[in-house]
Short mmCIF file of N, CA and C in Angstrom, two decimals:
data_model
loop_
_atom_site.label_atom_id
_atom_site.label_comp_id
_atom_site.label_asym_id
_atom_site.label_seq_id
_atom_site.Cartn_x
_atom_site.Cartn_y
_atom_site.Cartn_z
N MET A 291 -16.64 -17.34 14.43
CA MET A 291 -17.91 -16.88 13.60
C MET A 291 -16.83 -16.14 12.88
N LEU A 292 -17.85 -16.60 11.79
CA LEU A 292 -16.98 -15.66 10.50
C LEU A 292 -17.86 -14.54 9.77
N GLY A 293 -17.72 -13.12 9.26
CA GLY A 293 -18.51 -11.58 8.97
C GLY A 293 -17.88 -11.07 8.00
N THR A 294 -19.05 -10.45 7.99
CA THR A 294 -18.40 -9.07 7.45
C THR A 294 -18.21 -7.57 7.26
N LEU A 295 -16.90 -7.47 7.83
CA LEU A 295 -16.55 -6.29 7.31
C LEU A 295 -17.45 -4.81 7.51
N ASN A 296 -17.88 -4.06 8.14
CA ASN A 296 -18.44 -3.05 7.30
C ASN A 296 -17.50 -1.82 7.14
N ARG A 297 -17.74 -0.92 6.56
CA ARG A 297 -17.33 0.23 5.40
C ARG A 297 -16.20 1.25 6.82
N LYS A 298 -16.60 1.18 7.87
CA LYS A 298 -15.39 1.29 9.39
C LYS A 298 -14.73 0.80 8.88
N GLN A 299 -15.13 -0.50 9.23
CA GLN A 299 -14.10 -1.59 10.43
C GLN A 299 -13.14 -1.90 9.40
N ILE A 300 -13.70 -1.79 7.85
CA ILE A 300 -12.65 -1.78 6.34
C ILE A 300 -11.59 -0.79 6.79
N ASP A 301 -11.92 0.38 6.83
CA ASP A 301 -10.60 1.86 7.19
C ASP A 301 -10.40 1.03 8.09
N ASN A 302 -10.97 0.79 9.18
CA ASN A 302 -10.02 0.51 10.65
C ASN A 302 -8.33 -0.08 10.19
N VAL A 303 -8.57 -0.92 9.35
CA VAL A 303 -7.97 -2.41 9.00
C VAL A 303 -6.36 -1.78 8.43
N LEU A 304 -7.04 -0.96 7.81
CA LEU A 304 -6.49 0.05 6.17
C LEU A 304 -5.59 0.44 7.07
N HIS A 305 -5.90 1.53 7.93
CA HIS A 305 -5.54 2.79 9.12
C HIS A 305 -4.00 1.40 9.62
N SER A 306 -4.40 0.66 10.65
CA SER A 306 -3.34 0.01 11.18
C SER A 306 -2.99 -0.60 10.43
N GLN A 307 -2.01 -0.83 9.28
CA GLN A 307 -1.17 -1.89 9.19
C GLN A 307 -0.53 -0.99 8.35
N VAL A 308 0.24 -1.30 7.17
CA VAL A 308 1.43 0.10 6.89
C VAL A 308 2.20 -1.33 5.44
N VAL A 309 2.02 -2.50 5.68
CA VAL A 309 2.23 -3.48 4.31
C VAL A 309 1.09 -4.16 3.82
N GLY A 310 0.71 -4.25 2.47
CA GLY A 310 -0.47 -5.43 2.39
C GLY A 310 0.20 -5.46 0.49
N ARG A 311 -0.70 -6.53 -0.02
CA ARG A 311 0.10 -6.87 -1.34
C ARG A 311 -1.24 -6.81 -2.46
N LEU A 312 -0.19 -6.03 -3.08
CA LEU A 312 -1.09 -5.59 -4.61
C LEU A 312 -0.67 -6.95 -5.66
N GLY A 313 -1.61 -6.86 -6.08
CA GLY A 313 -1.87 -7.54 -7.26
C GLY A 313 -2.46 -6.69 -8.09
N CYS A 314 -1.68 -6.87 -9.84
CA CYS A 314 -1.59 -6.47 -10.61
C CYS A 314 -1.26 -7.62 -11.72
N TYR A 315 -1.68 -7.26 -13.03
CA TYR A 315 -2.18 -8.03 -13.86
C TYR A 315 -1.11 -7.33 -15.41
N SER A 316 -0.11 -7.95 -16.30
CA SER A 316 -0.41 -7.54 -17.42
C SER A 316 -0.88 -8.77 -18.30
N ASP A 317 0.43 -9.85 -18.73
CA ASP A 317 0.86 -10.98 -19.86
C ASP A 317 0.43 -11.87 -18.54
N ARG A 318 0.39 -11.31 -17.06
CA ARG A 318 0.42 -12.57 -15.97
C ARG A 318 0.63 -12.04 -14.87
N VAL A 319 -0.09 -12.79 -13.75
CA VAL A 319 -0.74 -12.47 -12.42
C VAL A 319 0.80 -11.62 -12.06
N TYR A 320 1.24 -10.78 -10.87
CA TYR A 320 2.05 -10.48 -9.91
C TYR A 320 1.85 -10.05 -8.89
N VAL A 321 1.47 -10.64 -8.10
CA VAL A 321 1.09 -10.00 -6.56
C VAL A 321 2.92 -9.73 -6.12
N VAL A 322 3.19 -8.73 -4.82
CA VAL A 322 3.87 -8.30 -4.59
C VAL A 322 3.38 -7.34 -3.36
N PRO A 323 4.45 -7.51 -2.00
CA PRO A 323 4.62 -6.82 -0.60
C PRO A 323 4.69 -5.36 -1.10
N ILE A 324 4.12 -4.65 -0.40
CA ILE A 324 4.70 -2.68 -0.11
C ILE A 324 3.77 -2.27 0.80
N THR A 325 4.44 -1.15 0.93
CA THR A 325 4.69 -1.10 2.39
C THR A 325 3.67 0.95 1.80
N TYR A 326 2.65 0.74 2.11
CA TYR A 326 2.00 2.09 1.68
C TYR A 326 1.34 2.83 3.07
N ALA A 327 0.39 3.69 2.65
CA ALA A 327 -0.28 4.80 4.00
C ALA A 327 -1.70 4.83 3.03
N TYR A 328 -2.47 5.38 3.75
CA TYR A 328 -3.92 4.96 3.52
C TYR A 328 -4.59 6.69 4.13
N ASP A 329 -5.20 7.15 3.31
CA ASP A 329 -6.28 8.35 3.28
C ASP A 329 -7.58 7.36 3.29
N GLY A 330 -7.81 7.26 3.66
CA GLY A 330 -9.27 7.15 3.05
C GLY A 330 -10.22 6.69 1.93
N ASP A 331 -9.18 7.74 0.38
CA ASP A 331 -9.58 7.96 0.01
C ASP A 331 -8.82 6.75 -1.55
N TYR A 332 -7.04 6.85 -1.35
CA TYR A 332 -6.35 6.31 -1.94
C TYR A 332 -5.37 6.30 -1.39
N ILE A 333 -4.25 4.24 -1.32
CA ILE A 333 -3.18 3.78 -1.07
C ILE A 333 -2.21 4.45 -1.83
N TYR A 334 -1.40 5.16 -0.87
CA TYR A 334 0.31 5.53 -0.99
C TYR A 334 1.09 4.52 -1.23
N GLY A 335 1.86 4.79 -1.75
CA GLY A 335 3.13 3.91 -2.13
C GLY A 335 4.32 4.79 -2.61
N HIS A 336 5.84 4.03 -2.87
CA HIS A 336 7.10 4.22 -3.69
C HIS A 336 7.65 3.09 -3.82
N THR A 337 8.44 3.08 -4.93
CA THR A 337 9.66 2.05 -5.23
C THR A 337 10.49 2.59 -6.38
N ILE A 338 11.23 1.66 -6.82
CA ILE A 338 11.82 2.37 -7.89
C ILE A 338 10.86 1.24 -9.62
N GLU A 339 11.69 1.93 -10.54
CA GLU A 339 11.63 1.08 -11.93
C GLU A 339 11.29 -0.51 -11.84
N GLY A 340 10.36 -1.07 -12.16
CA GLY A 340 10.28 -2.52 -12.18
C GLY A 340 9.83 -2.61 -12.89
N LEU A 341 9.21 -4.02 -12.50
CA LEU A 341 8.23 -5.31 -12.68
C LEU A 341 6.73 -4.99 -12.76
N LYS A 342 5.88 -4.60 -11.36
CA LYS A 342 5.12 -3.62 -11.23
C LYS A 342 4.87 -2.90 -11.97
N ILE A 343 5.58 -1.80 -11.42
CA ILE A 343 5.48 -0.57 -12.30
C ILE A 343 5.20 -0.34 -13.40
N ARG A 344 5.99 -1.39 -15.00
CA ARG A 344 5.70 -1.93 -16.09
C ARG A 344 4.29 -2.39 -15.80
N MET A 345 4.08 -2.98 -15.55
CA MET A 345 2.66 -4.12 -15.46
C MET A 345 1.86 -3.26 -15.35
N MET A 346 1.34 -1.89 -13.83
CA MET A 346 0.59 -1.38 -13.83
C MET A 346 0.32 -0.12 -14.90
N ARG A 347 1.15 0.13 -15.28
CA ARG A 347 1.63 1.09 -16.40
C ARG A 347 0.67 0.25 -17.52
N ASN A 348 0.27 -0.59 -17.57
CA ASN A 348 0.20 -0.96 -18.45
C ASN A 348 -1.57 -1.92 -18.60
N ASN A 349 -2.04 -2.01 -17.97
CA ASN A 349 -2.37 -1.89 -17.22
C ASN A 349 -3.32 -1.34 -15.11
N PRO A 350 -3.59 -0.34 -15.64
CA PRO A 350 -3.64 0.23 -14.54
C PRO A 350 -4.64 -0.10 -13.60
N ASN A 351 -5.68 -1.24 -13.89
CA ASN A 351 -6.40 -2.20 -12.58
C ASN A 351 -6.17 -2.55 -11.79
N VAL A 352 -5.96 -2.46 -10.37
CA VAL A 352 -5.05 -3.09 -9.46
C VAL A 352 -5.88 -3.62 -8.38
N CYS A 353 -5.52 -4.39 -7.51
CA CYS A 353 -6.30 -5.17 -6.07
C CYS A 353 -5.31 -4.73 -5.30
N ILE A 354 -5.37 -5.10 -4.53
CA ILE A 354 -4.32 -4.86 -2.54
C ILE A 354 -5.12 -5.33 -1.82
N GLU A 355 -4.42 -6.66 -1.10
CA GLU A 355 -4.56 -7.37 0.24
C GLU A 355 -4.01 -6.84 1.19
N VAL A 356 -4.77 -6.47 2.46
CA VAL A 356 -4.43 -5.72 4.24
C VAL A 356 -4.69 -7.19 5.12
N GLU A 357 -4.15 -7.53 5.48
CA GLU A 357 -4.53 -8.20 6.64
C GLU A 357 -4.29 -7.99 8.19
N GLN A 358 -5.50 -8.08 9.35
CA GLN A 358 -4.46 -7.77 10.26
C GLN A 358 -4.66 -9.67 11.12
N ILE A 359 -3.57 -9.74 11.53
CA ILE A 359 -4.10 -10.71 12.31
C ILE A 359 -3.61 -11.91 13.37
N GLU A 360 -4.13 -11.99 14.35
CA GLU A 360 -4.02 -12.31 15.65
C GLU A 360 -3.78 -13.81 15.78
N ASN A 361 -3.95 -14.24 15.66
CA ASN A 361 -4.19 -15.78 15.45
C ASN A 361 -5.01 -16.46 13.89
N LEU A 362 -5.08 -17.99 14.00
CA LEU A 362 -5.88 -18.38 13.09
C LEU A 362 -7.54 -18.37 13.34
N ALA A 363 -7.80 -18.04 14.36
CA ALA A 363 -9.39 -18.29 14.87
C ALA A 363 -9.62 -16.96 14.87
N HIS A 364 -8.88 -15.66 15.17
CA HIS A 364 -8.95 -14.47 14.55
C HIS A 364 -8.40 -13.69 14.08
N TRP A 365 -9.14 -12.45 12.75
CA TRP A 365 -8.71 -12.20 11.85
C TRP A 365 -9.18 -11.26 11.37
N GLN A 366 -8.92 -10.62 10.40
CA GLN A 366 -9.40 -9.56 9.47
C GLN A 366 -8.88 -9.77 7.94
N THR A 367 -9.54 -9.53 7.16
CA THR A 367 -8.38 -9.16 5.99
C THR A 367 -9.71 -8.37 4.66
N VAL A 368 -8.95 -6.87 4.68
CA VAL A 368 -9.59 -6.83 3.66
C VAL A 368 -9.28 -6.45 1.64
N ILE A 369 -9.67 -6.56 1.04
CA ILE A 369 -9.00 -6.42 -0.76
C ILE A 369 -9.84 -5.36 -0.99
N LEU A 370 -9.30 -4.23 -1.84
CA LEU A 370 -9.63 -3.24 -2.82
C LEU A 370 -9.50 -3.25 -4.23
N TRP A 371 -10.12 -3.16 -5.02
CA TRP A 371 -10.24 -2.74 -6.22
C TRP A 371 -9.75 -1.79 -6.44
N GLY A 372 -8.83 -1.42 -7.94
CA GLY A 372 -9.06 0.23 -7.69
C GLY A 372 -7.51 0.59 -8.79
N THR A 373 -7.16 2.26 -9.23
CA THR A 373 -5.80 2.15 -10.50
C THR A 373 -5.46 3.00 -9.72
N TYR A 374 -4.67 3.03 -10.53
CA TYR A 374 -3.22 3.46 -10.06
C TYR A 374 -2.67 4.47 -10.78
N GLU A 375 -1.63 5.17 -10.23
CA GLU A 375 -2.26 6.18 -10.91
C GLU A 375 -0.73 7.05 -10.75
N GLU A 376 0.46 7.59 -11.32
CA GLU A 376 1.50 7.67 -10.82
C GLU A 376 1.48 9.10 -11.24
N LEU A 377 1.95 10.07 -9.60
CA LEU A 377 2.84 10.97 -8.76
C LEU A 377 4.22 11.47 -9.46
N LYS A 378 3.40 12.85 -9.50
CA LYS A 378 4.65 14.22 -10.13
C LYS A 378 4.39 15.13 -9.39
N GLY A 379 5.83 15.60 -9.31
CA GLY A 379 5.82 17.16 -8.66
C GLY A 379 5.17 17.20 -6.75
N ASP A 380 4.70 18.28 -6.43
CA ASP A 380 4.17 18.11 -5.40
C ASP A 380 3.38 17.31 -5.00
N ASN A 381 2.57 16.76 -5.93
CA ASN A 381 1.49 15.93 -5.31
C ASN A 381 2.54 14.71 -5.03
N ALA A 382 4.13 14.31 -5.44
CA ALA A 382 4.44 13.31 -5.82
C ALA A 382 5.34 13.54 -3.88
N GLU A 383 5.83 14.33 -3.45
CA GLU A 383 6.64 14.92 -2.49
C GLU A 383 5.92 14.93 -1.28
N ASP A 384 4.18 14.92 -1.47
CA ASP A 384 3.28 15.01 -0.69
C ASP A 384 2.85 13.55 -0.04
N ALA A 385 3.06 12.45 -0.99
CA ALA A 385 1.78 11.45 -0.73
C ALA A 385 4.20 10.78 -0.30
N LEU A 386 4.78 11.42 -0.73
CA LEU A 386 6.54 10.84 -0.09
C LEU A 386 6.38 10.84 1.96
N GLN A 387 5.95 12.12 2.00
CA GLN A 387 5.57 12.85 3.51
C GLN A 387 4.46 11.86 4.48
N LEU A 388 3.79 11.37 2.94
CA LEU A 388 2.23 10.88 3.94
C LEU A 388 2.87 9.22 4.49
N LEU A 389 3.88 9.03 3.78
CA LEU A 389 4.26 7.40 3.59
C LEU A 389 5.27 7.49 4.98
N ILE A 390 6.63 8.66 4.67
CA ILE A 390 7.39 8.59 5.76
C ILE A 390 6.09 8.75 7.03
N ASN A 391 5.56 9.78 7.36
CA ASN A 391 4.68 9.43 8.82
C ASN A 391 4.36 8.94 9.13
N ARG A 392 3.74 7.68 8.33
CA ARG A 392 2.75 6.57 8.77
C ARG A 392 3.93 5.68 8.61
N THR A 393 5.59 5.24 8.09
CA THR A 393 6.54 4.22 8.23
C THR A 393 7.59 4.42 9.14
N GLN A 394 7.84 5.74 9.84
CA GLN A 394 9.07 6.52 9.95
C GLN A 394 9.15 5.50 12.16
N PRO A 395 7.90 5.50 12.30
CA PRO A 395 8.12 4.74 13.54
C PRO A 395 8.32 3.46 13.92
N LEU A 396 7.87 3.43 13.50
CA LEU A 396 8.01 1.23 12.51
C LEU A 396 9.61 1.62 11.97
N MET A 397 10.40 1.70 11.79
CA MET A 397 11.52 1.49 10.73
C MET A 397 12.87 1.64 12.31
N THR A 398 13.07 0.23 12.83
CA THR A 398 13.59 0.77 13.96
C THR A 398 15.35 -0.31 13.51
N SER A 399 15.73 0.26 12.77
CA SER A 399 17.01 -0.88 12.13
C SER A 399 17.13 0.13 11.05
N GLU A 400 18.61 0.63 10.66
CA GLU A 400 18.76 0.67 9.06
C GLU A 400 18.86 -0.15 8.20
N THR A 401 18.31 -1.43 8.64
CA THR A 401 18.25 -2.38 7.40
C THR A 401 16.80 -2.39 6.80
N SER A 402 15.08 -1.67 7.87
CA SER A 402 13.98 -1.76 7.23
C SER A 402 14.16 0.03 6.67
N ARG A 403 15.40 0.59 6.70
CA ARG A 403 14.78 1.38 6.20
C ARG A 403 15.29 0.81 4.39
N PRO A 404 13.81 1.75 3.66
CA PRO A 404 13.95 1.69 1.87
C PRO A 404 14.97 2.58 1.44
N LYS A 405 16.08 1.39 0.38
CA LYS A 405 16.68 1.87 -0.08
C LYS A 405 17.21 3.19 -1.41
N HIS A 406 15.59 4.10 -1.05
CA HIS A 406 15.33 4.73 -2.66
C HIS A 406 13.87 5.88 -1.99
N GLY A 407 14.53 6.80 -1.91
CA GLY A 407 13.42 7.55 -1.68
C GLY A 407 13.29 9.05 -0.57
N LEU A 408 14.60 8.13 0.35
CA LEU A 408 14.46 8.85 1.27
C LEU A 408 15.93 8.69 2.11
N ASP A 409 16.17 10.05 2.95
CA ASP A 409 18.04 10.07 2.52
C ASP A 409 17.46 8.58 4.41
N ARG A 410 18.97 9.36 4.63
CA ARG A 410 19.69 8.50 6.01
C ARG A 410 18.64 8.77 7.76
N ALA A 411 18.49 10.00 7.12
CA ALA A 411 17.44 10.37 8.28
C ALA A 411 16.15 9.90 8.26
N GLY A 412 15.39 9.56 7.00
CA GLY A 412 14.45 9.25 7.19
C GLY A 412 13.82 10.72 6.14
N GLY A 413 14.11 11.62 6.04
CA GLY A 413 13.72 12.68 4.95
C GLY A 413 13.21 12.42 3.85
N MET A 414 12.84 12.95 2.91
CA MET A 414 12.75 12.62 1.51
C MET A 414 14.12 13.46 0.79
N ARG A 415 14.92 12.66 -0.67
CA ARG A 415 15.68 12.76 -1.12
C ARG A 415 15.52 13.29 -2.52
N ARG A 416 15.29 14.50 -2.78
CA ARG A 416 14.19 15.03 -3.86
C ARG A 416 14.95 15.23 -5.28
N THR A 417 16.17 14.68 -4.88
CA THR A 417 17.29 14.76 -5.68
C THR A 417 17.13 12.49 -6.93
N ASP A 418 16.12 12.25 -5.51
CA ASP A 418 16.70 10.80 -6.23
C ASP A 418 15.55 10.61 -7.05
N LYS A 419 15.92 10.33 -8.91
CA LYS A 419 15.14 10.43 -9.63
C LYS A 419 15.00 8.93 -9.76
N ARG A 420 14.79 7.89 -9.38
CA ARG A 420 14.71 6.71 -9.71
C ARG A 420 13.20 6.51 -8.83
N THR A 421 12.38 7.06 -7.97
CA THR A 421 12.25 6.87 -7.06
C THR A 421 10.59 7.57 -8.12
N ILE A 422 9.82 6.45 -7.73
CA ILE A 422 8.27 6.00 -8.13
C ILE A 422 7.74 6.59 -6.67
N THR A 423 6.54 8.00 -6.78
CA THR A 423 5.52 7.31 -5.90
C THR A 423 4.32 6.81 -7.02
N PHE A 424 3.75 6.86 -6.47
CA PHE A 424 2.19 6.01 -6.21
C PHE A 424 0.28 6.48 -6.14
N ARG A 425 -0.28 6.14 -7.08
CA ARG A 425 -1.33 6.19 -5.38
C ARG A 425 -2.05 5.09 -6.20
N ILE A 426 -3.67 4.83 -5.33
CA ILE A 426 -4.34 3.72 -6.10
C ILE A 426 -5.51 3.85 -5.55
N LYS A 427 -6.33 4.95 -6.28
CA LYS A 427 -8.02 5.24 -5.82
C LYS A 427 -8.82 3.96 -5.66
N VAL A 428 -9.24 3.81 -4.26
CA VAL A 428 -9.43 2.66 -4.20
C VAL A 428 -11.75 3.52 -4.49
N GLU A 429 -11.73 1.72 -5.22
CA GLU A 429 -12.59 2.07 -5.73
C GLU A 429 -13.97 1.35 -5.37
N GLN A 430 -13.63 0.03 -4.89
CA GLN A 430 -14.22 -0.94 -4.55
C GLN A 430 -13.71 -1.83 -2.92
N ALA A 431 -14.03 -1.39 -2.24
CA ALA A 431 -13.32 -2.91 -0.83
C ALA A 431 -14.24 -3.65 -0.29
N THR A 432 -14.00 -4.36 0.20
CA THR A 432 -13.90 -5.77 0.81
C THR A 432 -13.48 -6.06 2.00
N GLY A 433 -14.11 -6.78 2.74
CA GLY A 433 -14.14 -6.98 3.83
C GLY A 433 -14.51 -8.56 4.54
N ARG A 434 -13.62 -9.57 5.41
CA ARG A 434 -13.82 -10.78 5.97
C ARG A 434 -13.29 -10.25 7.10
N TYR A 435 -14.10 -11.17 8.02
CA TYR A 435 -13.14 -11.61 9.91
C TYR A 435 -13.65 -13.29 10.73
N GLU A 436 -12.88 -13.79 10.92
CA GLU A 436 -13.02 -14.42 12.58
C GLU A 436 -13.31 -14.00 13.40
N LYS A 437 -13.48 -14.21 14.40
CA LYS A 437 -14.02 -13.77 15.62
C LYS A 437 -14.50 -15.33 17.05
N ARG A 438 -13.45 -15.91 17.48
CA ARG A 438 -13.71 -17.05 18.45
C ARG A 438 -13.59 -16.65 19.60
#
């Protein structure tokens, strides 16, 4: 059976996952996986300067896709549209802490830890100037599922 997710089901998918696909557009479409945290209103992420940041600065309208797949006959997928915003100061540190709290239990090896924004223990490196912390205001969301 195919169906449409309601807002509570959409939120459950977003809270249960930590990896989504970010779609942005400037002079071309770019889709890239990101690790994220969701607070009910915003998707939070962090990265270093690169193509996606340049594109989102140029056009802050973005799309995010998140899925929860058990098998090809039992899945849920969510699409969000929203607006990119870079965070600074305390807002950036709060967002990084939210990301750490959400993802740290899943970091089971040294290679699963990001190379920017976190120290070896998983804490924030406040002096790392390369880290760009951002959020995306969720403005519209839709979801579908299949369950057999």
